């Protein structure tokens, strides 16, 4: 069964460093999303992406964040200058056109020290 | 208005017991989803509800979309150890982003 994959599974970085989190969505999906989950809290929407542009972003998704689909398969989330409060699980999700169901990857645990 | 209130926050039950959890909101929704998150994993869709009053089953799981469109419940019958995890009720807004509830953590005692 096709699935969303994410790399790395765990990333440790120092405050102020840039990180890039990678996702490979399911191949026939056209809508892509990033969510995050701070430890012990609920999952929060960050950004949605369709047709090579951002469809919507939350207030969490400030100028330090960016997303890109550099080729036909990868979808990346970049954090330019990480802060301690960026430590969280980051989930990528994708969905088919005009379908409600979003399929989530296993997540990348980001730890900022 | 966008908050989803889930109860209970956590449950610790004996294997074989039935489980019921619910979710309420002050806003009306058109789509209600239930996701499960296993420890260390991403959320997985369990059941999707699209119409008020709709009752849908997926194996031992049953969910209903409330008539008022402001609530939903999820039942699990004859719980087993692999039911352990966090259950989220989730709404989808008009732009297709998902809004998660606070979750119900389920622990099953073998």
Tab-separated table of C-alpha atoms in Angstrom:
chain	number	residue	atom	x	y	z
A	1	UNK	CA	0.000	0.000	0.000
A	2	UNK	CA	1.425	3.438	-0.913
A	3	UNK	CA	2.491	5.571	2.014
A	4	UNK	CA	3.958	8.957	2.820
A	5	UNK	CA	7.602	8.766	3.861
A	6	UNK	CA	9.647	11.301	5.803
A	7	UNK	CA	13.350	11.780	6.438
A	8	UNK	CA	15.114	12.026	8.750
A	9	UNK	CA	13.171	10.340	11.530
A	10	UNK	CA	15.023	12.413	14.124
A	11	UNK	CA	16.996	15.631	13.665
A	12	UNK	CA	18.962	17.362	16.388
A	13	UNK	CA	20.147	20.870	15.657
A	14	UNK	CA	21.516	23.886	17.473
A	15	UNK	CA	19.480	27.032	17.908
A	16	UNK	CA	19.961	29.356	14.954
A	17	UNK	CA	20.785	26.604	12.478
A	18	UNK	CA	18.793	25.884	9.343
A	19	UNK	CA	17.027	22.545	8.942
A	20	UNK	CA	15.296	20.920	5.998
A	21	UNK	CA	12.725	18.237	6.621
A	22	UNK	CA	11.920	15.989	3.686
A	23	UNK	CA	8.767	14.201	2.644
A	24	UNK	CA	7.811	11.975	-0.260
A	25	UNK	CA	4.015	12.147	-0.650
A	26	UNK	CA	1.930	9.388	-2.219
A	27	UNK	CA	2.589	9.523	-5.934
A	28	UNK	CA	-0.828	10.448	-7.365
A	29	UNK	CA	-1.616	12.983	-4.640
A	30	UNK	CA	-1.649	16.661	-5.519
A	31	UNK	CA	-2.324	18.352	-2.161
A	32	UNK	CA	0.463	18.482	0.407
A	33	UNK	CA	0.517	19.619	4.005
A	34	UNK	CA	2.803	20.121	6.962
A	35	UNK	CA	1.597	19.795	10.538
A	36	UNK	CA	3.473	19.851	13.807
A	37	UNK	CA	2.890	18.352	17.237
A	38	UNK	CA	4.684	19.722	20.272
A	39	UNK	CA	5.263	16.963	22.813
A	40	UNK	CA	2.057	16.082	24.624
A	41	UNK	CA	-0.063	18.515	22.624
A	42	UNK	CA	-2.435	18.259	19.701
A	43	UNK	CA	-1.502	18.250	16.041
A	44	UNK	CA	-1.465	21.759	14.519
A	45	UNK	CA	-1.721	22.797	10.889
A	46	UNK	CA	1.240	24.702	9.453
A	47	UNK	CA	0.778	24.997	5.693
A	48	UNK	CA	-0.972	23.528	2.659
A	49	UNK	CA	0.500	23.424	-0.837
A	50	UNK	CA	-1.088	22.850	-4.213
A	51	UNK	CA	-0.053	23.512	-7.790
A	52	UNK	CA	3.415	24.642	-6.715
A	53	UNK	CA	2.241	27.323	-4.362
A	54	UNK	CA	1.094	27.782	-0.805
A	55	UNK	CA	-2.694	27.514	-0.493
A	56	UNK	CA	-2.926	28.471	3.154
A	57	UNK	CA	-0.627	28.947	6.119
A	58	UNK	CA	-1.207	29.296	9.841
A	59	UNK	CA	0.115	32.034	12.107
A	60	UNK	CA	2.818	29.588	13.235
A	61	UNK	CA	4.202	29.541	9.674
A	62	UNK	CA	6.151	32.803	9.860
A	63	UNK	CA	9.010	34.092	7.686
A	64	UNK	CA	11.394	31.523	9.159
A	65	UNK	CA	9.462	28.731	7.440
A	66	UNK	CA	9.318	27.866	3.767
A	67	UNK	CA	8.128	24.937	1.680
A	68	UNK	CA	9.215	23.673	-1.676
A	69	UNK	CA	8.508	20.920	-4.129
A	70	UNK	CA	11.949	20.783	-5.790
A	71	UNK	CA	11.109	17.859	-8.081
A	72	UNK	CA	8.214	15.545	-8.909
A	73	UNK	CA	8.438	13.541	-5.729
A	74	UNK	CA	9.855	15.490	-2.781
A	75	UNK	CA	8.142	18.072	-0.592
A	76	UNK	CA	10.332	19.934	1.879
A	77	UNK	CA	9.898	22.146	4.919
A	78	UNK	CA	12.765	24.512	5.708
A	79	UNK	CA	13.234	26.343	8.964
A	80	UNK	CA	15.816	29.069	8.397
A	81	UNK	CA	16.943	29.837	11.919
A	82	UNK	CA	15.628	27.343	14.437
A	83	UNK	CA	14.427	28.351	17.894
A	84	UNK	CA	14.049	26.202	20.980
A	85	UNK	CA	10.268	26.345	20.606
A	86	UNK	CA	10.502	24.750	17.159
A	87	UNK	CA	11.211	21.423	18.883
A	88	UNK	CA	8.311	19.163	17.893
A	89	UNK	CA	7.213	16.291	15.681
A	90	UNK	CA	6.667	17.494	12.134
A	91	UNK	CA	4.231	15.521	10.005
A	92	UNK	CA	3.837	15.663	6.270
A	93	UNK	CA	0.481	14.678	4.764
A	94	UNK	CA	-0.926	14.375	1.267
A	95	UNK	CA	-4.313	13.878	-0.336
A	96	UNK	CA	-5.847	13.151	-3.698
A	97	UNK	CA	-7.622	15.876	-5.630
A	98	UNK	CA	-11.109	16.573	-4.277
A	99	UNK	CA	-10.816	13.926	-1.535
A	100	UNK	CA	-11.082	14.643	2.171
A	101	UNK	CA	-8.747	11.964	3.469
A	102	UNK	CA	-5.224	13.100	4.268
A	103	UNK	CA	-2.528	10.472	4.691
A	104	UNK	CA	0.192	11.251	7.201
A	105	UNK	CA	3.840	10.260	7.224
A	106	UNK	CA	5.543	8.858	10.334
A	107	UNK	CA	6.955	12.245	11.274
A	108	UNK	CA	10.347	13.837	11.909
A	109	UNK	CA	11.223	14.561	15.504
A	110	UNK	CA	13.083	17.886	15.574
A	111	UNK	CA	15.060	18.705	18.694
A	112	UNK	CA	16.565	22.183	18.948
A	113	UNK	CA	19.231	22.593	21.625
B	1	UNK	CA	-15.495	28.549	17.691
B	2	UNK	CA	-12.838	26.328	16.113
B	3	UNK	CA	-12.049	24.402	19.302
B	4	UNK	CA	-12.895	20.725	19.492
B	5	UNK	CA	-13.444	19.442	23.007
B	6	UNK	CA	-12.758	15.758	23.480
B	7	UNK	CA	-13.681	13.664	26.481
B	8	UNK	CA	-12.451	11.869	28.337
B	9	UNK	CA	-8.832	13.061	28.174
B	10	UNK	CA	-7.630	9.564	28.963
B	11	UNK	CA	-9.009	6.109	29.639
B	12	UNK	CA	-7.440	3.034	31.168
B	13	UNK	CA	-9.562	-0.042	30.497
B	14	UNK	CA	-9.442	-3.790	30.669
B	15	UNK	CA	-8.967	-5.766	27.466
B	16	UNK	CA	-12.347	-6.863	26.135
B	17	UNK	CA	-14.239	-3.826	27.413
B	18	UNK	CA	-16.129	-1.468	25.131
B	19	UNK	CA	-14.961	2.139	24.895
B	20	UNK	CA	-16.843	5.317	24.119
B	21	UNK	CA	-15.394	8.766	23.558
B	22	UNK	CA	-16.900	11.937	22.206
B	23	UNK	CA	-16.158	15.287	20.736
B	24	UNK	CA	-18.119	18.525	20.813
B	25	UNK	CA	-17.855	21.969	19.333
B	26	UNK	CA	-19.789	25.202	19.398
B	27	UNK	CA	-19.580	25.418	15.587
B	28	UNK	CA	-21.397	23.427	12.931
B	29	UNK	CA	-19.263	21.179	10.729
B	30	UNK	CA	-19.826	19.479	7.398
B	31	UNK	CA	-17.138	16.832	7.751
B	32	UNK	CA	-16.025	14.957	10.822
B	33	UNK	CA	-13.032	12.661	10.927
B	34	UNK	CA	-11.607	10.334	13.553
B	35	UNK	CA	-7.858	9.681	13.489
B	36	UNK	CA	-5.729	7.404	15.646
B	37	UNK	CA	-2.097	8.027	16.525
B	38	UNK	CA	-0.031	5.071	17.653
B	39	UNK	CA	2.949	5.891	19.881
B	40	UNK	CA	5.751	7.362	17.756
B	41	UNK	CA	3.694	7.350	14.558
B	42	UNK	CA	1.672	9.749	12.440
B	43	UNK	CA	-2.118	9.946	12.662
B	44	UNK	CA	-4.083	7.397	10.655
B	45	UNK	CA	-7.629	7.973	9.439
B	46	UNK	CA	-10.145	5.604	11.034
B	47	UNK	CA	-13.541	6.887	9.987
B	48	UNK	CA	-14.870	9.805	7.953
B	49	UNK	CA	-18.387	11.204	8.455
B	50	UNK	CA	-20.002	13.516	5.925
B	51	UNK	CA	-23.699	13.821	6.837
B	52	UNK	CA	-25.531	14.754	10.015
B	53	UNK	CA	-26.859	11.614	11.680
B	54	UNK	CA	-24.536	9.354	9.710
B	55	UNK	CA	-23.473	6.196	11.537
B	56	UNK	CA	-20.432	4.451	10.097
B	57	UNK	CA	-18.539	1.332	11.143
B	58	UNK	CA	-15.008	0.156	10.470
B	59	UNK	CA	-14.524	-3.268	12.037
B	60	UNK	CA	-14.898	-2.894	15.798
B	61	UNK	CA	-15.130	0.877	15.482
B	62	UNK	CA	-18.385	2.793	15.117
B	63	UNK	CA	-18.718	6.558	14.806
B	64	UNK	CA	-21.685	8.861	14.475
B	65	UNK	CA	-22.022	12.433	13.246
B	66	UNK	CA	-24.456	14.194	15.568
B	67	UNK	CA	-27.775	15.479	14.261
B	68	UNK	CA	-26.896	19.022	15.337
B	69	UNK	CA	-23.583	18.748	13.421
B	70	UNK	CA	-21.792	19.927	16.545
B	71	UNK	CA	-20.735	16.596	18.010
B	72	UNK	CA	-19.572	13.091	17.257
B	73	UNK	CA	-18.827	9.940	19.178
B	74	UNK	CA	-16.519	6.999	18.567
B	75	UNK	CA	-17.120	3.563	20.057
B	76	UNK	CA	-14.670	0.688	20.136
B	77	UNK	CA	-16.095	-2.716	20.954
B	78	UNK	CA	-14.185	-5.558	22.618
B	79	UNK	CA	-10.937	-3.603	23.019
B	80	UNK	CA	-7.586	-5.286	22.392
B	81	UNK	CA	-4.049	-4.192	23.360
B	82	UNK	CA	-3.308	-2.746	19.896
B	83	UNK	CA	-6.137	-0.238	20.399
B	84	UNK	CA	-3.714	1.697	22.598
B	85	UNK	CA	-3.027	5.166	21.250
B	86	UNK	CA	-4.430	8.667	21.031
B	87	UNK	CA	-7.763	9.149	19.277
B	88	UNK	CA	-8.348	12.540	17.706
B	89	UNK	CA	-11.565	13.977	16.429
B	90	UNK	CA	-10.761	16.232	13.523
B	91	UNK	CA	-12.737	18.722	11.533
B	92	UNK	CA	-11.944	19.850	8.050
B	93	UNK	CA	-12.499	23.464	7.218
B	94	UNK	CA	-13.450	24.939	3.860
B	95	UNK	CA	-9.818	25.155	2.766
B	96	UNK	CA	-9.277	21.427	3.468
B	97	UNK	CA	-6.911	21.942	6.383
B	98	UNK	CA	-7.463	19.679	9.380
B	99	UNK	CA	-8.209	21.038	12.848
B	100	UNK	CA	-7.406	18.459	15.519
B	101	UNK	CA	-9.057	18.043	18.877
B	102	UNK	CA	-7.018	17.619	22.026
B	103	UNK	CA	-7.256	13.812	21.843
B	104	UNK	CA	-8.332	10.940	24.059
B	105	UNK	CA	-5.468	8.738	25.237
B	106	UNK	CA	-6.483	5.090	25.491
B	107	UNK	CA	-4.574	2.525	27.507
B	108	UNK	CA	-5.643	-1.136	27.519
B	109	UNK	CA	-4.745	-3.488	30.329
B	110	UNK	CA	-4.224	-7.043	29.019
